[in-house]
């Protein structure tokens, strides 16, 4: 399992690969959220993913 610091530091392509199936099975969410790194907590990462997903729906 990769740490939050690890996620913050890896290239975007690896970030997407690690998270592509973790949120709604939507790689586009992982790609977009990766542009907002670094994250200070898992909660802030999750909140940003939820926000981006909701924006896409509305």
PDB file of C-alpha atoms in Angstrom:
ATOM      1  CA  UNK A   1       0.000   0.000   0.000  1.00  0.00           C
ATOM      2  CA  UNK A   2       1.335   3.414  -0.951  1.00  0.00           C
ATOM      3  CA  UNK A   3       1.424   6.279   1.510  1.00  0.00           C
ATOM      4  CA  UNK A   4      -0.175   9.663   0.943  1.00  0.00           C
ATOM      5  CA  UNK A   5       3.288  11.179   0.619  1.00  0.00           C
ATOM      6  CA  UNK A   6       4.058   8.558  -1.995  1.00  0.00           C
ATOM      7  CA  UNK A   7       0.923   9.466  -3.939  1.00  0.00           C
ATOM      8  CA  UNK A   8       1.863  13.127  -3.747  1.00  0.00           C
ATOM      9  CA  UNK A   9       5.333  12.457  -5.175  1.00  0.00           C
ATOM     10  CA  UNK A  10       4.825   9.933  -7.981  1.00  0.00           C
ATOM     11  CA  UNK A  11       4.307  11.022 -11.596  1.00  0.00           C
ATOM     12  CA  UNK A  12       0.723  11.730 -12.610  1.00  0.00           C
ATOM     13  CA  UNK A  13       0.558   8.631 -14.810  1.00  0.00           C
ATOM     14  CA  UNK A  14       1.415   6.404 -11.829  1.00  0.00           C
ATOM     15  CA  UNK A  15      -1.007   8.316  -9.595  1.00  0.00           C
ATOM     16  CA  UNK A  16      -3.804   7.618 -12.091  1.00  0.00           C
ATOM     17  CA  UNK A  17      -2.820   3.953 -12.331  1.00  0.00           C
ATOM     18  CA  UNK A  18      -2.944   3.581  -8.529  1.00  0.00           C
ATOM     19  CA  UNK A  19      -6.304   5.339  -8.089  1.00  0.00           C
ATOM     20  CA  UNK A  20      -8.171   4.709 -11.350  1.00  0.00           C
ATOM     21  CA  UNK A  21     -10.480   2.064  -9.861  1.00  0.00           C
ATOM     22  CA  UNK A  22     -10.745   3.471  -6.345  1.00  0.00           C
ATOM     23  CA  UNK A  23     -13.409   6.092  -6.960  1.00  0.00           C
ATOM     24  CA  UNK A  24     -16.425   5.199  -9.073  1.00  0.00           C
ATOM     25  CA  UNK A  25     -14.144   3.111 -11.326  1.00  0.00           C
ATOM     26  CA  UNK A  26     -13.464   6.362 -13.174  1.00  0.00           C
ATOM     27  CA  UNK A  27      -9.875   6.993 -14.265  1.00  0.00           C
ATOM     28  CA  UNK A  28     -10.793  10.546 -15.265  1.00  0.00           C
ATOM     29  CA  UNK A  29     -11.427  11.379 -11.592  1.00  0.00           C
ATOM     30  CA  UNK A  30      -7.954  10.188 -10.631  1.00  0.00           C
ATOM     31  CA  UNK A  31      -6.373  12.128 -13.481  1.00  0.00           C
ATOM     32  CA  UNK A  32      -8.142  15.384 -12.610  1.00  0.00           C
ATOM     33  CA  UNK A  33      -7.546  15.080  -8.873  1.00  0.00           C
ATOM     34  CA  UNK A  34      -3.863  14.394  -9.460  1.00  0.00           C
ATOM     35  CA  UNK A  35      -3.565  17.940 -10.776  1.00  0.00           C
ATOM     36  CA  UNK A  36      -4.406  19.247  -7.278  1.00  0.00           C
ATOM     37  CA  UNK A  37      -1.548  17.537  -5.447  1.00  0.00           C
ATOM     38  CA  UNK A  38      -0.114  17.631  -2.878  1.00  0.00           C
ATOM     39  CA  UNK A  39      -2.816  16.577  -0.458  1.00  0.00           C
ATOM     40  CA  UNK A  40      -2.377  17.060   3.272  1.00  0.00           C
ATOM     41  CA  UNK A  41      -4.680  14.196   4.284  1.00  0.00           C
ATOM     42  CA  UNK A  42      -6.621  11.253   2.908  1.00  0.00           C
ATOM     43  CA  UNK A  43      -9.767  13.161   3.722  1.00  0.00           C
ATOM     44  CA  UNK A  44      -8.763  16.100   1.539  1.00  0.00           C
ATOM     45  CA  UNK A  45      -7.952  13.712  -1.311  1.00  0.00           C
ATOM     46  CA  UNK A  46     -11.340  12.006  -0.956  1.00  0.00           C
ATOM     47  CA  UNK A  47     -13.209  15.313  -0.703  1.00  0.00           C
ATOM     48  CA  UNK A  48     -11.569  16.594  -3.895  1.00  0.00           C
ATOM     49  CA  UNK A  49     -12.415  13.354  -5.721  1.00  0.00           C
ATOM     50  CA  UNK A  50     -16.044  13.611  -4.588  1.00  0.00           C
ATOM     51  CA  UNK A  51     -16.211  17.266  -5.631  1.00  0.00           C
ATOM     52  CA  UNK A  52     -14.817  16.564  -9.102  1.00  0.00           C
ATOM     53  CA  UNK A  53     -17.125  13.597  -9.589  1.00  0.00           C
ATOM     54  CA  UNK A  54     -20.143  15.678  -8.603  1.00  0.00           C
ATOM     55  CA  UNK A  55     -19.137  18.489 -10.980  1.00  0.00           C
ATOM     56  CA  UNK A  56     -19.008  16.016 -13.857  1.00  0.00           C
ATOM     57  CA  UNK A  57     -22.531  14.777 -13.086  1.00  0.00           C
ATOM     58  CA  UNK A  58     -24.144  18.215 -12.844  1.00  0.00           C
TER      59      UNK A  58
END
